[in-house]
Coordinates of C-alpha atoms in Angstrom, one line a residue:
Chain F
X1 CA -23.3 3.2 9.6
X2 CA -21.1 1.3 11.9
X3 CA -21.7 -1.6 14.6
X4 CA -21.7 -0.1 17.7
X5 CA -18.7 -0.6 19.5
X6 CA -20.4 -2.7 22.2
X7 CA -21.5 -5.1 19.6
X8 CA -19.4 -7.9 20.6
X9 CA -19.4 -7.5 24.3
X10 CA -21.4 -10.8 24.6
X11 CA -18.9 -12.5 22.9
X12 CA -16.7 -14.9 25.0
X13 CA -13.1 -14.3 25.3
X14 CA -11.9 -16.8 22.8
X15 CA -13.5 -18.1 19.8
X16 CA -15.5 -21.4 20.9
X17 CA -13.4 -24.5 20.3
X18 CA -14.4 -27.6 18.4
X19 CA -15.3 -25.5 15.2
X20 CA -12.0 -25.9 13.3
X21 CA -13.0 -25.7 9.6
X22 CA -10.6 -24.0 7.5
X23 CA -11.7 -20.9 6.4
X24 CA -10.3 -18.7 3.6
X25 CA -9.3 -15.2 4.6
X26 CA -7.7 -13.2 1.4
X27 CA -5.7 -10.2 2.6
X28 CA -4.1 -7.8 0.4
X29 CA -0.6 -6.3 1.1
X30 CA 2.0 -4.0 0.0
X31 CA 5.6 -5.2 0.1
X32 CA 7.1 -3.7 3.3
X33 CA 8.5 -4.7 6.3
X34 CA 5.5 -3.7 8.6
X35 CA 3.5 -6.3 6.6
X36 CA 5.7 -8.8 8.8
X37 CA 2.8 -9.8 11.3
X38 CA 0.2 -10.6 8.3
X39 CA 3.2 -12.4 6.3
X40 CA 4.5 -14.5 9.3
X41 CA 0.8 -15.3 10.6
X42 CA 0.5 -16.9 6.9
X43 CA 3.9 -18.6 6.4
X44 CA 4.3 -19.9 9.9
X45 CA 1.0 -21.6 10.4
X46 CA -0.4 -19.1 13.1
X47 CA -3.6 -18.7 11.1
X48 CA -3.7 -22.3 10.2
X49 CA -3.7 -23.1 13.9
X50 CA -6.8 -21.1 14.2
X51 CA -8.6 -23.1 11.3
X52 CA -8.0 -20.3 8.9
X53 CA -6.3 -20.4 5.3
X54 CA -5.1 -16.8 5.2
X55 CA -4.0 -16.3 1.4
X56 CA -2.0 -13.4 0.9
X57 CA -2.1 -11.2 -2.3
X58 CA 0.8 -8.6 -3.1
X59 CA -0.5 -5.5 -4.4
X60 CA 1.0 -2.5 -6.0
X61 CA -1.0 0.7 -4.6
X62 CA -3.0 1.5 -1.8
X63 CA -5.8 2.8 -3.9
X64 CA -6.0 -0.8 -5.0
X65 CA -6.1 -2.4 -1.5
X66 CA -8.7 0.3 -0.4
X67 CA -11.0 -0.5 -3.5
X68 CA -10.1 -4.5 -3.7
X69 CA -11.5 -4.3 0.3
X70 CA -14.0 -2.2 -0.8
X71 CA -15.4 -4.5 -3.6
X72 CA -14.7 -7.7 -1.4
X73 CA -11.7 -8.9 -3.5
X74 CA -10.3 -8.8 -0.4
X75 CA -11.5 -9.7 3.2
X76 CA -8.5 -8.2 5.1
X77 CA -6.0 -5.5 4.2
X78 CA -2.6 -4.2 5.2
X79 CA -3.4 -0.5 5.5
X80 CA -1.7 2.8 6.3
X81 CA -3.2 3.9 9.6
X82 CA -4.9 6.9 8.4
X83 CA -6.9 5.1 5.4
X84 CA -9.6 3.8 7.9
X85 CA -9.8 7.1 9.5
X86 CA -10.1 8.8 6.1
X87 CA -12.5 6.2 5.0
X88 CA -14.6 6.9 8.2
X89 CA -14.5 10.4 7.4
X90 CA -15.6 10.4 3.7
X91 CA -12.4 11.7 2.7
X92 CA -10.3 10.7 -0.6
X93 CA -11.6 8.7 -3.8
X94 CA -14.0 5.8 -3.2
X95 CA -14.5 6.1 0.3
X96 CA -16.4 3.2 1.8
X97 CA -16.5 2.3 5.4
X98 CA -13.3 0.5 6.9
X99 CA -12.3 -0.2 10.5
X100 CA -9.4 -1.7 12.4
X101 CA -9.2 -4.0 15.0
X102 CA -5.3 -4.6 15.1
X103 CA -2.4 -2.3 14.7
X104 CA 0.6 -3.9 12.8
X105 CA 3.1 -2.4 15.1
X106 CA 5.0 0.9 15.1
X107 CA 7.7 2.4 13.3
X108 CA 9.7 1.7 10.3
X109 CA 9.8 5.1 8.4
X110 CA 12.5 7.5 7.7
X111 CA 13.2 10.5 5.6
X112 CA 15.8 10.1 3.1
X113 CA 17.4 13.2 1.2
X114 CA 19.8 12.8 -1.9
X115 CA 23.3 13.0 -1.1
X116 CA 23.5 16.1 -3.2
X117 CA 20.9 17.9 -1.4
X118 CA 22.3 16.5 1.9
X119 CA 25.9 17.9 1.1
X120 CA 24.3 21.3 -0.1
X121 CA 22.8 21.6 3.6
X122 CA 26.3 20.7 5.3
X123 CA 27.8 23.4 3.2
X124 CA 24.7 25.7 3.8
X125 CA 24.5 25.1 7.5
X126 CA 27.8 23.6 8.6
X127 CA 25.7 20.8 9.8
X128 CA 27.8 17.8 11.5
X129 CA 27.4 14.1 10.5
X130 CA 25.4 13.5 13.9
X131 CA 23.0 16.5 13.7
X132 CA 19.4 15.6 15.1
X133 CA 16.3 15.4 13.1
X134 CA 15.3 19.3 14.0
X135 CA 18.9 20.5 13.0
X136 CA 18.8 18.6 9.7
X137 CA 15.3 20.0 9.1
X138 CA 16.6 23.5 9.7
X139 CA 19.4 23.0 7.5
X140 CA 17.5 21.8 4.9
X141 CA 15.1 24.7 5.2
X142 CA 18.1 27.0 4.8
X143 CA 18.9 25.3 1.6
X144 CA 15.5 26.0 0.5
X145 CA 15.6 29.4 1.3
X146 CA 18.7 29.8 -0.5
X147 CA 17.6 28.5 -3.6
X148 CA 14.4 30.5 -3.5
X149 CA 16.4 33.3 -3.2
X150 CA 18.5 32.2 -6.4
X151 CA 15.6 31.4 -8.3
X152 CA 16.4 27.7 -8.5
X153 CA 13.1 25.6 -9.0
X154 CA 11.4 23.8 -5.7
X155 CA 12.8 20.8 -4.6
X156 CA 10.7 17.6 -5.3
X157 CA 10.0 15.3 -2.1
X158 CA 8.1 11.8 -2.5
X159 CA 5.5 10.6 0.1
X160 CA 3.4 7.3 -0.5
X161 CA -0.2 8.2 -0.1
X162 CA -2.4 11.3 0.9
X163 CA -3.6 9.6 4.0
X164 CA -0.3 8.1 5.1
X165 CA 2.0 8.7 8.1
X166 CA 4.7 9.3 5.6
X167 CA 2.9 12.3 4.4
X168 CA 2.1 13.7 7.7
X169 CA 5.7 12.9 9.2
X170 CA 7.3 14.3 6.2
X171 CA 5.3 17.5 6.6
X172 CA 5.7 17.5 10.1
X173 CA 9.6 17.8 9.6
X174 CA 9.7 19.9 7.0
X175 CA 7.3 22.5 8.9
X176 CA 9.2 22.0 12.3
X177 CA 12.5 23.0 10.3
X178 CA 10.6 26.1 8.6
X179 CA 9.5 25.0 5.3
X180 CA 6.2 25.1 4.0
X181 CA 5.2 21.8 2.3
X182 CA 2.6 23.3 0.5
X183 CA 4.5 26.5 -0.9
X184 CA 8.3 25.8 -0.5
X185 CA 8.8 22.6 -1.9
X186 CA 6.7 19.9 -4.3
X187 CA 5.4 16.9 -2.7
X188 CA 4.6 14.1 -5.1
X189 CA 3.8 10.5 -4.6
X190 CA 6.3 7.6 -5.3
X191 CA 5.5 3.8 -5.3
X192 CA 8.0 2.8 -2.6
X193 CA 9.9 0.2 -4.4
X194 CA 11.1 2.7 -7.2
X195 CA 11.9 5.6 -4.6
X196 CA 15.8 4.5 -4.6
X197 CA 15.7 4.7 -8.6
X198 CA 13.7 7.8 -8.5
X199 CA 16.5 9.6 -6.2
X200 CA 19.3 8.4 -8.2
X201 CA 17.9 9.6 -11.3
X202 CA 17.2 13.1 -9.8
X203 CA 13.2 12.8 -10.2
X204 CA 13.1 13.3 -6.7
X205 CA 15.4 15.0 -4.3
X206 CA 14.1 12.9 -1.0
X207 CA 11.6 10.6 0.4
X208 CA 9.7 9.4 3.3
X209 CA 8.6 5.9 3.1
X210 CA 8.8 2.7 5.1
X211 CA 11.3 0.0 5.5
X212 CA 13.5 -1.3 3.5
X213 CA 13.5 1.2 1.2
X214 CA 15.5 4.1 2.8
X215 CA 18.2 1.7 3.8
X216 CA 18.3 0.5 0.1
X217 CA 18.8 4.1 -1.0
X218 CA 21.8 4.7 1.5
X219 CA 23.4 1.4 0.6
X220 CA 23.4 2.2 -2.9
X221 CA 25.0 5.5 -2.0
X222 CA 22.3 7.8 -3.3
X223 CA 20.6 8.9 -0.4
X224 CA 21.2 10.0 3.4
X225 CA 18.9 9.1 6.1
X226 CA 18.0 12.6 8.0
X227 CA 15.2 11.6 10.5
X228 CA 13.7 8.2 11.5
X229 CA 9.8 8.3 12.4
X230 CA 10.8 7.9 16.3
X231 CA 12.8 11.2 15.8
X232 CA 9.6 12.9 14.7
X233 CA 7.4 11.4 17.1
X234 CA 7.9 8.2 18.8
X235 CA 4.2 7.4 19.5
X236 CA 3.2 8.0 15.8
X237 CA 0.9 5.4 14.3
X238 CA 2.2 3.3 11.2
X239 CA 0.0 0.3 10.0
X240 CA -3.2 -1.4 10.5
X241 CA -5.3 -4.3 9.4
X242 CA -8.4 -2.9 7.7
X243 CA -11.6 -4.7 7.6
X244 CA -15.1 -3.7 6.5
X245 CA -17.7 -3.4 9.0
X246 CA -20.1 -5.8 7.0
X247 CA -17.5 -8.4 6.6
X248 CA -17.1 -8.1 10.6
X249 CA -21.1 -8.9 11.1
X250 CA -21.0 -11.6 8.9
X251 CA -18.0 -13.1 9.9
X252 CA -17.4 -12.7 13.8
X253 CA -16.1 -15.8 14.5
X254 CA -13.2 -15.8 11.8
X255 CA -12.5 -12.1 12.7
X256 CA -11.7 -13.2 16.4
X257 CA -9.6 -16.2 15.2
X258 CA -7.9 -13.8 12.8
X259 CA -7.1 -11.4 15.6
X260 CA -6.0 -14.5 17.8
X261 CA -3.4 -15.5 14.9
X262 CA -2.2 -12.1 14.3
X263 CA -1.3 -11.6 18.0
X264 CA 0.7 -15.1 18.0
X265 CA 2.4 -13.9 15.0
X266 CA 2.8 -10.2 16.4
X267 CA 4.5 -12.0 19.5
X268 CA 6.8 -14.3 17.3
X269 CA 7.9 -11.4 15.0
X270 CA 8.8 -9.0 18.3
X271 CA 11.4 -11.6 19.7
X272 CA 14.7 -10.6 18.2
X273 CA 15.6 -14.5 18.2
X274 CA 13.3 -14.8 15.2
X275 CA 14.7 -12.3 13.0
X276 CA 16.8 -14.5 11.2
X277 CA 14.0 -16.3 9.8
X278 CA 11.8 -13.3 9.6
X279 CA 14.5 -11.6 7.4
X280 CA 14.5 -14.7 5.2
X281 CA 10.8 -14.9 4.9
X282 CA 10.2 -11.2 4.0
X283 CA 13.1 -11.6 1.3
X284 CA 11.2 -14.3 -0.6
X285 CA 10.0 -12.8 -4.2
X286 CA 6.2 -13.5 -3.3
X287 CA 6.8 -11.1 -0.3
X288 CA 9.4 -8.2 -0.2
X289 CA 11.8 -9.6 -2.9
X290 CA 14.4 -7.5 -1.0
X291 CA 18.1 -8.5 -0.1
X292 CA 17.7 -10.5 3.2
X293 CA 20.9 -8.9 4.7
X294 CA 19.3 -5.6 4.5
X295 CA 16.3 -6.9 6.2
X296 CA 18.1 -8.4 8.7
X297 CA 19.7 -4.8 9.9
X298 CA 16.2 -3.3 9.2
X299 CA 14.7 -5.4 11.8
X300 CA 17.7 -4.9 14.3
X301 CA 17.2 -1.0 13.7
X302 CA 20.7 -0.8 12.4
X303 CA 21.0 2.1 10.0
X304 CA 23.7 2.8 7.4
X305 CA 22.9 6.4 7.0
X306 CA 25.3 6.7 3.9
X307 CA 27.6 4.5 2.0
X308 CA 30.5 5.5 4.3
X309 CA 29.1 3.1 6.5
X310 CA 27.9 5.7 9.4
X311 CA 26.0 3.8 11.6
X312 CA 22.9 4.5 13.8
X313 CA 21.0 2.0 16.2
X314 CA 17.6 2.8 16.8
X315 CA 16.1 0.9 19.8
X316 CA 12.8 -0.6 19.0
X317 CA 12.7 0.8 15.1
X318 CA 10.3 -1.8 14.7
X319 CA 7.7 -2.2 17.5
X320 CA 5.7 -5.7 16.4
X321 CA 4.1 -6.1 19.9
X322 CA 4.3 -4.6 23.4
X323 CA 3.5 -1.3 24.8
X324 CA 0.3 -1.3 23.2
X325 CA 1.5 -1.8 19.6
X326 CA -1.3 -4.0 18.5
X327 CA -4.1 -2.3 20.1
X328 CA -6.1 0.3 18.1
X329 CA -5.6 3.6 19.8
X330 CA -8.1 6.4 19.7
X331 CA -5.5 9.3 20.6
X332 CA -3.4 8.0 17.8
X333 CA -6.3 8.3 15.5
X334 CA -7.1 11.7 17.0
X335 CA -3.5 12.8 16.1
X336 CA -3.9 11.7 12.6
X337 CA -7.2 13.7 12.6
X338 CA -5.3 16.5 13.9
X339 CA -2.6 16.5 11.0
X340 CA -5.7 16.0 8.4
X341 CA -7.0 19.3 9.7
X342 CA -3.6 20.7 10.0
X343 CA -2.9 20.2 6.2
X344 CA -6.2 21.1 4.7
X345 CA -7.8 17.4 4.3
X346 CA -10.8 17.8 6.8
X347 CA -12.3 20.4 9.0
X348 CA -12.7 20.1 12.8
X349 CA -15.7 19.3 14.6
X350 CA -16.7 17.0 17.4
X351 CA -18.8 14.7 15.3
X352 CA -15.5 14.4 12.9
X353 CA -13.5 13.3 16.2
X354 CA -16.3 10.6 16.9
X355 CA -16.3 9.7 13.3
X356 CA -12.6 9.3 13.2
X357 CA -12.4 7.3 16.5
X358 CA -14.9 4.9 15.0
X359 CA -12.4 3.5 13.1
X360 CA -10.7 2.0 16.0
X361 CA -12.4 -1.3 16.9
X362 CA -10.4 -2.3 20.1
X363 CA -13.8 -4.2 21.3
X364 CA -13.1 -6.7 18.8
X365 CA -9.3 -6.8 19.8
X366 CA -10.4 -7.5 23.6
X367 CA -12.9 -9.9 22.5
X368 CA -10.6 -12.2 20.7
X369 CA -7.6 -11.8 23.1
X370 CA -9.5 -11.6 26.7
X371 CA -6.8 -11.7 29.0
X372 CA -3.8 -11.7 26.4
X373 CA -5.0 -8.5 25.0
X374 CA -2.5 -5.6 25.4
X375 CA -3.1 -2.8 27.3
X376 CA -3.9 0.7 25.8
X377 CA -0.9 2.9 25.2
X378 CA -0.4 4.5 28.5
X379 CA -2.4 7.6 28.2
X380 CA 0.1 9.6 30.3
X381 CA 2.8 8.8 27.6
X382 CA 1.4 11.7 25.5
X383 CA 2.2 14.4 27.9
X384 CA 5.9 13.4 28.4
X385 CA 6.4 12.2 24.8
X386 CA 7.2 15.6 22.6
X387 CA 7.6 15.9 19.1
X388 CA 11.1 16.6 17.6
X389 CA 10.0 20.4 18.0
X390 CA 9.2 20.0 21.2
X391 CA 5.3 20.2 20.6
X392 CA 3.5 17.5 22.4
X393 CA -0.2 16.1 21.6
X394 CA -3.0 16.2 24.2
X395 CA -5.8 13.7 22.7
X396 CA -8.3 15.9 24.5
X397 CA -7.4 18.9 22.9
X398 CA -7.1 18.4 19.2
X399 CA -7.2 22.0 18.1
X400 CA -4.4 22.9 20.4
X401 CA -2.1 20.9 18.6
X402 CA -3.1 22.2 15.4
X403 CA -3.0 25.8 16.6
X404 CA 0.2 25.5 18.3
X405 CA 1.9 24.6 14.6
X406 CA 3.1 27.9 13.1
X407 CA 3.2 26.4 9.6
X408 CA -0.3 24.9 8.5
X409 CA -2.6 25.2 5.7
X410 CA -4.5 28.6 6.4
X411 CA -8.0 29.8 4.6
X412 CA -9.8 27.0 2.8
X413 CA -11.0 23.5 3.8
X414 CA -11.0 20.8 1.4
X415 CA -14.3 19.1 1.0
X416 CA -14.4 15.5 1.2
X417 CA -15.6 13.5 -1.9
X418 CA -19.4 13.0 -1.5
X419 CA -19.7 9.7 -0.3
X420 CA -23.6 8.9 -1.0
Chain E
X1 CA -24.1 15.8 -26.9
X2 CA -20.6 17.0 -26.9
X3 CA -17.9 14.4 -26.9
X4 CA -15.8 13.9 -23.9
X5 CA -12.2 13.9 -23.4
X6 CA -10.8 10.9 -21.9
X7 CA -7.3 10.3 -20.6
X8 CA -6.1 6.5 -20.7
X9 CA -3.4 5.7 -18.3
X10 CA -2.1 2.2 -19.2
X11 CA 1.6 0.9 -19.2
X12 CA 0.7 -1.7 -21.2
X13 CA 0.2 -0.1 -24.4
X14 CA -1.4 -2.5 -26.5
X15 CA -4.3 -2.6 -24.3
X16 CA -4.3 1.0 -24.3
X17 CA -4.6 1.0 -28.0
X18 CA -7.6 -1.3 -28.0
X19 CA -9.6 0.9 -25.4
X20 CA -8.7 3.8 -27.4
X21 CA -10.2 2.0 -30.4
X22 CA -13.6 1.4 -28.7
X23 CA -13.6 4.8 -27.3
X24 CA -13.1 6.1 -30.7
X25 CA -15.8 3.7 -32.5
X26 CA -18.1 5.1 -29.5
X27 CA -17.7 8.6 -31.0
X28 CA -15.4 9.9 -28.6
X29 CA -12.8 11.7 -30.3
X30 CA -10.5 13.4 -27.8
X31 CA -8.8 10.1 -26.6
X32 CA -5.3 10.6 -25.1
X33 CA -3.2 7.7 -24.4
X34 CA -0.6 8.0 -21.5
X35 CA 2.1 5.2 -20.8
X36 CA 4.4 6.9 -18.5
X37 CA 3.4 9.1 -15.4
X38 CA 6.2 11.8 -16.0
X39 CA 4.7 15.2 -15.6
X40 CA 1.2 13.7 -14.5
X41 CA 0.1 17.1 -13.1
X42 CA 1.2 19.3 -16.1
X43 CA -0.4 16.7 -18.5
X44 CA -3.5 16.4 -17.0
X45 CA -4.0 20.4 -16.6
X46 CA -3.0 20.5 -20.2
X47 CA -5.4 17.8 -21.3
X48 CA -8.3 18.8 -19.2
X49 CA -10.0 15.3 -19.3
X50 CA -13.6 14.6 -18.2
X51 CA -12.8 11.0 -17.5
X52 CA -9.2 9.3 -16.4
X53 CA -9.6 5.5 -17.1
X54 CA -6.1 3.9 -15.3
X55 CA -4.9 -0.1 -14.9
X56 CA -5.0 -1.3 -11.6
X57 CA -1.6 -2.9 -12.2
X58 CA -0.2 0.5 -12.5
X59 CA 1.7 1.5 -9.4
X60 CA 1.5 5.1 -10.0
X61 CA -2.1 5.1 -9.0
X62 CA -1.7 6.5 -5.7
X63 CA -0.2 9.4 -7.8
X64 CA -3.3 10.2 -9.1
X65 CA -5.1 10.0 -5.8
X66 CA -2.5 12.5 -4.3
X67 CA -2.8 14.6 -7.3
X68 CA -6.6 15.0 -6.7
X69 CA -6.1 15.9 -3.0
X70 CA -3.2 18.6 -4.1
X71 CA -5.3 20.1 -6.9
X72 CA -8.2 20.4 -4.8
X73 CA -6.0 22.3 -2.4
X74 CA -5.1 24.5 -5.0
X75 CA -8.6 24.9 -5.9
X76 CA -7.8 24.0 -9.6
X77 CA -11.0 22.9 -11.4
X78 CA -9.7 19.0 -12.1
X79 CA -11.4 17.9 -8.6
X80 CA -12.3 14.3 -9.7
X81 CA -13.5 11.2 -7.8
X82 CA -14.8 7.8 -8.5
X83 CA -18.4 8.0 -9.2
X84 CA -20.1 6.0 -6.4
X85 CA -23.6 6.0 -7.4
X86 CA -23.3 2.8 -9.4
X87 CA -21.3 0.6 -7.0
X88 CA -21.8 -2.6 -9.4
X89 CA -20.3 -1.0 -12.2
X90 CA -17.2 0.1 -10.1
X91 CA -16.9 -3.6 -8.4
X92 CA -17.0 -5.0 -12.1
X93 CA -14.3 -2.1 -12.9
X94 CA -12.1 -3.5 -10.1
X95 CA -12.8 -7.1 -10.8
X96 CA -11.5 -6.3 -14.6
X97 CA -8.6 -4.4 -13.3
X98 CA -9.4 -0.8 -14.5
X99 CA -10.6 2.0 -12.4
X100 CA -11.7 5.5 -13.6
X101 CA -12.0 9.2 -12.2
X102 CA -14.5 11.3 -13.3
X103 CA -14.8 15.2 -13.3
X104 CA -16.9 16.3 -10.3
X105 CA -20.3 16.9 -11.6
X106 CA -20.3 14.9 -14.8
X107 CA -23.6 13.0 -15.0
X108 CA -23.7 9.3 -14.7
X109 CA -25.1 8.4 -17.7
X110 CA -22.4 9.8 -19.7
X111 CA -19.8 8.0 -18.0
X112 CA -21.4 4.6 -17.8
X113 CA -20.6 3.8 -21.4
X114 CA -17.1 4.7 -21.2
X115 CA -16.3 2.8 -18.1
X116 CA -18.7 -0.1 -19.5
X117 CA -16.5 -0.3 -22.4
X118 CA -13.3 -0.2 -20.5
X119 CA -14.6 -3.0 -18.7
X120 CA -15.5 -5.0 -21.3
X121 CA -12.2 -4.7 -23.3
X122 CA -10.1 -5.4 -20.3
X123 CA -11.9 -8.7 -19.6
X124 CA -11.4 -9.3 -23.3
X125 CA -7.7 -8.6 -22.9
X126 CA -7.3 -10.5 -19.8
X127 CA -9.0 -13.5 -22.0
X128 CA -6.7 -13.2 -24.7
X129 CA -3.8 -13.2 -22.6
X130 CA -4.9 -16.6 -20.8
X131 CA -5.5 -18.1 -24.0
X132 CA -2.4 -17.1 -25.1
X133 CA -0.6 -18.5 -21.9
X134 CA -2.8 -22.0 -22.3
X135 CA -1.8 -22.1 -26.0
X136 CA 2.1 -21.6 -24.9
X137 CA 1.5 -24.4 -22.2
X138 CA 0.0 -26.5 -24.7
X139 CA 2.6 -26.5 -26.9
X140 CA 5.4 -27.2 -24.2
X141 CA 3.6 -30.2 -23.1
X142 CA 3.4 -31.6 -26.8
X143 CA 7.4 -30.8 -27.0
X144 CA 7.7 -32.9 -23.8
X145 CA 5.6 -35.7 -24.7
X146 CA 7.6 -36.0 -28.1
X147 CA 10.8 -35.9 -26.1
X148 CA 9.6 -38.8 -23.7
X149 CA 8.1 -40.8 -26.7
X150 CA 11.6 -40.7 -28.6
X151 CA 13.4 -41.9 -25.3
X152 CA 10.8 -44.7 -24.9
X153 CA 11.1 -45.8 -28.7
X154 CA 15.1 -45.7 -28.5
X155 CA 15.7 -47.1 -24.9
X156 CA 12.8 -49.6 -25.3
X157 CA 12.8 -50.6 -28.9
X158 CA 9.0 -49.2 -29.1
X159 CA 6.9 -48.0 -32.3
X160 CA 5.9 -44.7 -32.0
X161 CA 2.3 -45.7 -31.4
X162 CA 3.3 -48.1 -28.5
X163 CA 5.3 -45.3 -26.8
X164 CA 2.6 -43.1 -26.8
X165 CA 0.2 -45.6 -25.9
X166 CA 2.6 -46.8 -22.9
X167 CA 2.8 -43.0 -21.7
X168 CA -1.1 -42.6 -21.9
X169 CA -1.6 -45.8 -19.8
X170 CA 0.9 -44.8 -17.2
X171 CA -0.8 -41.4 -16.9
X172 CA -3.8 -43.0 -16.6
X173 CA -2.8 -45.7 -13.9
X174 CA -1.2 -42.9 -12.2
X175 CA -4.0 -40.4 -12.3
X176 CA -1.6 -37.5 -13.7
X177 CA -1.4 -35.6 -16.8
X178 CA 0.5 -37.2 -19.9
X179 CA 2.7 -34.4 -19.6
X180 CA 4.0 -34.7 -16.2
X181 CA 4.7 -38.5 -16.8
X182 CA 6.4 -37.5 -20.0
X183 CA 8.5 -35.1 -17.7
X184 CA 9.3 -37.9 -15.4
X185 CA 10.5 -39.9 -18.3
X186 CA 12.8 -36.9 -19.6
X187 CA 13.7 -36.3 -16.0
X188 CA 14.8 -39.9 -15.6
X189 CA 16.5 -40.5 -18.6
X190 CA 18.8 -37.5 -17.9
X191 CA 19.7 -39.1 -14.8
X192 CA 20.2 -42.9 -15.8
X193 CA 21.2 -42.7 -19.6

């Protein structure tokens, strides 16, 4: 169904010079800090230098982004890393083939609970203000258990999309503490821009979304961050650029130019000296429409954990470039696949692994960037980078990771929607 | 043929009622409108719809996607998916700004008229809105031209017809819209007079 991974091996490392006609690339995005590379590529002329007119269209839901890419309203899209994987596996509504030649960096998520729930956890478990992600998860589990014993209704927690790092990370955190995300709490989907309002109104008790929405809730005094993405697993994938395989076939040169533009933009975004400018661009109403001061602190990884000014600085909270942040990574995709299996979205098979990994088009990344291409995420890192509960992920043994988890969906497996 | 239960989720209540009317005229008696997503799962279980129509401007669309995953996990009988057997129709739907979810197993020929109708009404609604915006702009333009005319008449002692002719001639000479020239006159007057 897709181009073979070697289809572009004959393409020279850099697009041929001399063909500088402007070509229009329409790209959809969701207002999040991890759209930075795409936004900067359009705003700062990195795309124009490559002879591309990169038009950005802000959208309101991931399902829209998926459908508008599938039906050619978009040529490229800011996507959750699990979305191309789900697409290649034929999971979810309207699965049409999508692949990624470029990852938009790592990091950016966090889990925020309402101040009321957090205070409950402190009372229940004598939690200190500097407790780590695992201690917070265990305290949360105690609160959930005591609420259950008292006959209180289950807590409601928000994520952004069924095939999202947020869904898998929130579930990981919950299960690591001893909470079954499908039985002990209610997981619902909340659009990121309204998470703070939903938390304040008591419609949800916590959420896991991307920046800057966690910090917005904390600064408004309604939420408390209890875990960052880095605490759960520092190597976890986040957002990617999604393209249709048929678009790649028909627009090879444009795709290679787009990847060069994104690479330059990623390097620019990664330089802390540019973060004042980046924050200003992101803050614009057509982009994130969020306060520039908060965006500036988000980019620096400076977290206000609560409204009392408890600060925490997370090194590399956003990694826009470097350490394989842009190169599509098959091991990360296999981790996504493992979580789909763990939570009953997919079943395991060798063919499934191959289909999941077919979402990664690092061959295009290499073809576009040649000697400038980033090295693959060091495979030896996986063995020495544990999750918050001490487990590791061995890409060579997907099921070992699934089976090592005490809490997971047992019994039935959900069939994907019929694709054709 | 038994009539289908159609749930229309649209934050735009006017558009939702236009769709509702179309569906009723087509003989669908069970048409339910929802403009807020509160208690969505519970409502869907109560309503037990055969088809869900949702507007694409609705940020809560991802909630539906999630719901179908969750409900499948719970093995409730509301597994739904977008019917992919007619991708041309789906493409037209996305172009029009609407999407649909259909109960697993529901036959294509029963769904198509519903989605076709929704697409037509969404397009008609968008056209109406465009016309409204155009009409509003035209009114604004007429207002600004009137003001510019008044300024020219009082500051240069022109007749109304001459003031209008001067604006039109300048617009033609500068290859601009008359409203733009009129706007410059008004701006200049506010600075100079």
